[in-house]
Amino acid sequence: MPQSSGTRSSRPLTLSRSVSWFLLAFGVWSWFIWITFVKNLWKDGSGLAFDGAGEPTGYFWVHLLLAVVSFVLGTAIGVIGLRGLRALRRSSGE
């Protein structure tokens, strides 16, 4: 097993086109799914998300937090994919 010298390469990491597209698609998919979920959560009539007085329940808050975290992670992953595609476009144009 080769030993690392502890120095960093000055060469930037590049993603393949397919990985970049996958990451971008994952980010878009994440937004689509979680926006749909939050809309359904907000309109919930089963009594899980809101109690009899119309107040949010623990179920609502936990799932809203999951949605917010998923929005943040989906955005970050999508941005990585977009940056990968832009880097590939720049490198192919040189």
mmCIF file with all atom_site columns, C-alpha atoms in Angstrom:
data_model
loop_
_atom_site.group_PDB
_atom_site.id
_atom_site.type_symbol
_atom_site.label_atom_id
_atom_site.label_alt_id
_atom_site.label_comp_id
_atom_site.label_asym_id
_atom_site.label_entity_id
_atom_site.label_seq_id
_atom_site.pdbx_PDB_ins_code
_atom_site.Cartn_x
_atom_site.Cartn_y
_atom_site.Cartn_z
_atom_site.occupancy
_atom_site.B_iso_or_equiv
_atom_site.pdbx_formal_charge
_atom_site.auth_seq_id
_atom_site.auth_comp_id
_atom_site.auth_asym_id
_atom_site.auth_atom_id
_atom_site.pdbx_PDB_model_num
ATOM 1  C CA . MET A 1 1  ? 0.000   0.000  0.000   1.00 0.00 ? 1  MET A CA 1
ATOM 2  C CA . PRO A 1 2  ? 1.551   3.334  -1.017  1.00 0.00 ? 2  PRO A CA 1
ATOM 3  C CA . GLN A 1 3  ? 2.193   5.835  1.741   1.00 0.00 ? 3  GLN A CA 1
ATOM 4  C CA . SER A 1 4  ? 0.936   9.401  1.429   1.00 0.00 ? 4  SER A CA 1
ATOM 5  C CA . SER A 1 5  ? 3.577   12.079 1.779   1.00 0.00 ? 5  SER A CA 1
ATOM 6  C CA . GLY A 1 6  ? 1.036   14.427 3.334   1.00 0.00 ? 6  GLY A CA 1
ATOM 7  C CA . THR A 1 7  ? 1.210   16.934 0.491   1.00 0.00 ? 7  THR A CA 1
ATOM 8  C CA . ARG A 1 8  ? -1.736  17.923 -1.594  1.00 0.00 ? 8  ARG A CA 1
ATOM 9  C CA . SER A 1 9  ? -1.797  17.788 -5.348  1.00 0.00 ? 9  SER A CA 1
ATOM 10 C CA . SER A 1 10 ? -2.179  21.150 -7.060  1.00 0.00 ? 10 SER A CA 1
ATOM 11 C CA . ARG A 1 11 ? -4.360  19.438 -9.682  1.00 0.00 ? 11 ARG A CA 1
ATOM 12 C CA . PRO A 1 12 ? -8.077  20.026 -8.997  1.00 0.00 ? 12 PRO A CA 1
ATOM 13 C CA . LEU A 1 13 ? -10.422 17.090 -8.633  1.00 0.00 ? 13 LEU A CA 1
ATOM 14 C CA . THR A 1 14 ? -12.572 16.547 -11.703 1.00 0.00 ? 14 THR A CA 1
ATOM 15 C CA . LEU A 1 15 ? -15.794 14.594 -11.935 1.00 0.00 ? 15 LEU A CA 1
ATOM 16 C CA . SER A 1 16 ? -16.835 12.578 -14.937 1.00 0.00 ? 16 SER A CA 1
ATOM 17 C CA . ARG A 1 17 ? -19.701 13.827 -17.059 1.00 0.00 ? 17 ARG A CA 1
ATOM 18 C CA . SER A 1 18 ? -21.974 10.984 -15.931 1.00 0.00 ? 18 SER A CA 1
ATOM 19 C CA . VAL A 1 19 ? -21.249 11.571 -12.230 1.00 0.00 ? 19 VAL A CA 1
ATOM 20 C CA . SER A 1 20 ? -21.820 15.315 -12.646 1.00 0.00 ? 20 SER A CA 1
ATOM 21 C CA . TRP A 1 21 ? -25.165 14.722 -14.359 1.00 0.00 ? 21 TRP A CA 1
ATOM 22 C CA . PHE A 1 22 ? -26.150 12.204 -11.686 1.00 0.00 ? 22 PHE A CA 1
ATOM 23 C CA . LEU A 1 23 ? -25.397 14.679 -8.884  1.00 0.00 ? 23 LEU A CA 1
ATOM 24 C CA . LEU A 1 24 ? -27.290 17.466 -10.633 1.00 0.00 ? 24 LEU A CA 1
ATOM 25 C CA . ALA A 1 25 ? -30.266 15.174 -11.286 1.00 0.00 ? 25 ALA A CA 1
ATOM 26 C CA . PHE A 1 26 ? -30.213 14.041 -7.640  1.00 0.00 ? 26 PHE A CA 1
ATOM 27 C CA . GLY A 1 27 ? -30.357 17.656 -6.483  1.00 0.00 ? 27 GLY A CA 1
ATOM 28 C CA . VAL A 1 28 ? -33.318 18.443 -8.739  1.00 0.00 ? 28 VAL A CA 1
ATOM 29 C CA . TRP A 1 29 ? -35.068 15.196 -7.766  1.00 0.00 ? 29 TRP A CA 1
ATOM 30 C CA . SER A 1 30 ? -34.570 15.951 -4.078  1.00 0.00 ? 30 SER A CA 1
ATOM 31 C CA . TRP A 1 31 ? -36.220 19.364 -4.444  1.00 0.00 ? 31 TRP A CA 1
ATOM 32 C CA . PHE A 1 32 ? -39.116 17.917 -6.449  1.00 0.00 ? 32 PHE A CA 1
ATOM 33 C CA . ILE A 1 33 ? -39.805 15.118 -3.969  1.00 0.00 ? 33 ILE A CA 1
ATOM 34 C CA . TRP A 1 34 ? -39.498 17.200 -0.803  1.00 0.00 ? 34 TRP A CA 1
ATOM 35 C CA . ILE A 1 35 ? -41.547 20.133 -2.118  1.00 0.00 ? 35 ILE A CA 1
ATOM 36 C CA . THR A 1 36 ? -44.308 17.651 -2.924  1.00 0.00 ? 36 THR A CA 1
ATOM 37 C CA . PHE A 1 37 ? -43.949 16.100 0.533   1.00 0.00 ? 37 PHE A CA 1
ATOM 38 C CA . VAL A 1 38 ? -44.112 19.479 2.323   1.00 0.00 ? 38 VAL A CA 1
ATOM 39 C CA . LYS A 1 39 ? -47.224 20.460 0.342   1.00 0.00 ? 39 LYS A CA 1
ATOM 40 C CA . ASN A 1 40 ? -48.876 17.184 1.366   1.00 0.00 ? 40 ASN A CA 1
ATOM 41 C CA . LEU A 1 41 ? -47.702 17.583 4.961   1.00 0.00 ? 41 LEU A CA 1
ATOM 42 C CA . TRP A 1 42 ? -49.187 21.090 5.103   1.00 0.00 ? 42 TRP A CA 1
ATOM 43 C CA . LYS A 1 43 ? -52.554 19.849 3.775   1.00 0.00 ? 43 LYS A CA 1
ATOM 44 C CA . ASP A 1 44 ? -52.594 16.771 6.036   1.00 0.00 ? 44 ASP A CA 1
ATOM 45 C CA . GLY A 1 45 ? -56.079 15.993 7.284   1.00 0.00 ? 45 GLY A CA 1
ATOM 46 C CA . SER A 1 46 ? -55.325 12.702 9.001   1.00 0.00 ? 46 SER A CA 1
ATOM 47 C CA . GLY A 1 47 ? -54.447 14.267 12.338  1.00 0.00 ? 47 GLY A CA 1
ATOM 48 C CA . LEU A 1 48 ? -50.780 13.320 12.184  1.00 0.00 ? 48 LEU A CA 1
ATOM 49 C CA . ALA A 1 49 ? -49.358 16.732 11.271  1.00 0.00 ? 49 ALA A CA 1
ATOM 50 C CA . PHE A 1 50 ? -51.906 18.895 13.091  1.00 0.00 ? 50 PHE A CA 1
ATOM 51 C CA . ASP A 1 51 ? -53.915 18.186 16.209  1.00 0.00 ? 51 ASP A CA 1
ATOM 52 C CA . GLY A 1 52 ? -57.641 18.824 16.680  1.00 0.00 ? 52 GLY A CA 1
ATOM 53 C CA . ALA A 1 53 ? -57.002 22.523 17.438  1.00 0.00 ? 53 ALA A CA 1
ATOM 54 C CA . GLY A 1 54 ? -54.983 22.955 14.249  1.00 0.00 ? 54 GLY A CA 1
ATOM 55 C CA . GLU A 1 55 ? -51.642 23.172 16.045  1.00 0.00 ? 55 GLU A CA 1
ATOM 56 C CA . PRO A 1 56 ? -48.567 21.467 14.530  1.00 0.00 ? 56 PRO A CA 1
ATOM 57 C CA . THR A 1 57 ? -47.610 18.168 16.163  1.00 0.00 ? 57 THR A CA 1
ATOM 58 C CA . GLY A 1 58 ? -44.208 16.594 16.757  1.00 0.00 ? 58 GLY A CA 1
ATOM 59 C CA . TYR A 1 59 ? -44.726 14.588 13.576  1.00 0.00 ? 59 TYR A CA 1
ATOM 60 C CA . PHE A 1 60 ? -45.056 17.843 11.624  1.00 0.00 ? 60 PHE A CA 1
ATOM 61 C CA . TRP A 1 61 ? -41.915 19.420 13.106  1.00 0.00 ? 61 TRP A CA 1
ATOM 62 C CA . VAL A 1 62 ? -39.755 16.325 12.637  1.00 0.00 ? 62 VAL A CA 1
ATOM 63 C CA . HIS A 1 63 ? -40.809 15.915 9.020   1.00 0.00 ? 63 HIS A CA 1
ATOM 64 C CA . LEU A 1 64 ? -40.427 19.618 8.305   1.00 0.00 ? 64 LEU A CA 1
ATOM 65 C CA . LEU A 1 65 ? -36.882 19.412 9.694   1.00 0.00 ? 65 LEU A CA 1
ATOM 66 C CA . LEU A 1 66 ? -36.189 16.377 7.482   1.00 0.00 ? 66 LEU A CA 1
ATOM 67 C CA . ALA A 1 67 ? -37.443 18.324 4.475   1.00 0.00 ? 67 ALA A CA 1
ATOM 68 C CA . VAL A 1 68 ? -35.275 21.361 5.260   1.00 0.00 ? 68 VAL A CA 1
ATOM 69 C CA . VAL A 1 69 ? -32.164 19.199 5.690   1.00 0.00 ? 69 VAL A CA 1
ATOM 70 C CA . SER A 1 70 ? -32.977 17.438 2.423   1.00 0.00 ? 70 SER A CA 1
ATOM 71 C CA . PHE A 1 71 ? -33.373 20.792 0.644   1.00 0.00 ? 71 PHE A CA 1
ATOM 72 C CA . VAL A 1 72 ? -29.952 21.877 1.901   1.00 0.00 ? 72 VAL A CA 1
ATOM 73 C CA . LEU A 1 73 ? -28.243 18.584 1.003   1.00 0.00 ? 73 LEU A CA 1
ATOM 74 C CA . GLY A 1 74 ? -30.021 18.380 -2.366  1.00 0.00 ? 74 GLY A CA 1
ATOM 75 C CA . THR A 1 75 ? -28.908 21.912 -3.168  1.00 0.00 ? 75 THR A CA 1
ATOM 76 C CA . ALA A 1 76 ? -25.300 21.225 -2.155  1.00 0.00 ? 76 ALA A CA 1
ATOM 77 C CA . ILE A 1 77 ? -25.159 17.990 -4.164  1.00 0.00 ? 77 ILE A CA 1
ATOM 78 C CA . GLY A 1 78 ? -26.785 19.650 -7.187  1.00 0.00 ? 78 GLY A CA 1
ATOM 79 C CA . VAL A 1 79 ? -24.315 22.538 -7.045  1.00 0.00 ? 79 VAL A CA 1
ATOM 80 C CA . ILE A 1 80 ? -21.399 20.082 -6.986  1.00 0.00 ? 80 ILE A CA 1
ATOM 81 C CA . GLY A 1 81 ? -22.833 18.407 -10.095 1.00 0.00 ? 81 GLY A CA 1
ATOM 82 C CA . LEU A 1 82 ? -23.352 21.749 -11.833 1.00 0.00 ? 82 LEU A CA 1
ATOM 83 C CA . ARG A 1 83 ? -19.813 22.846 -11.020 1.00 0.00 ? 83 ARG A CA 1
ATOM 84 C CA . GLY A 1 84 ? -18.526 19.531 -12.369 1.00 0.00 ? 84 GLY A CA 1
ATOM 85 C CA . LEU A 1 85 ? -20.365 20.052 -15.655 1.00 0.00 ? 85 LEU A CA 1
ATOM 86 C CA . ARG A 1 86 ? -19.094 23.630 -15.952 1.00 0.00 ? 86 ARG A CA 1
ATOM 87 C CA . ALA A 1 87 ? -15.523 22.489 -15.293 1.00 0.00 ? 87 ALA A CA 1
ATOM 88 C CA . LEU A 1 88 ? -15.840 19.815 -17.993 1.00 0.00 ? 88 LEU A CA 1
ATOM 89 C CA . ARG A 1 89 ? -17.199 22.381 -20.432 1.00 0.00 ? 89 ARG A CA 1
ATOM 90 C CA . ARG A 1 90 ? -14.294 24.744 -19.687 1.00 0.00 ? 90 ARG A CA 1
ATOM 91 C CA . SER A 1 91 ? -11.694 21.980 -20.028 1.00 0.00 ? 91 SER A CA 1
ATOM 92 C CA . SER A 1 92 ? -13.117 20.765 -23.340 1.00 0.00 ? 92 SER A CA 1
ATOM 93 C CA . GLY A 1 93 ? -13.116 24.330 -24.703 1.00 0.00 ? 93 GLY A CA 1
ATOM 94 C CA . GLU A 1 94 ? -9.417  24.861 -24.008 1.00 0.00 ? 94 GLU A CA 1
#
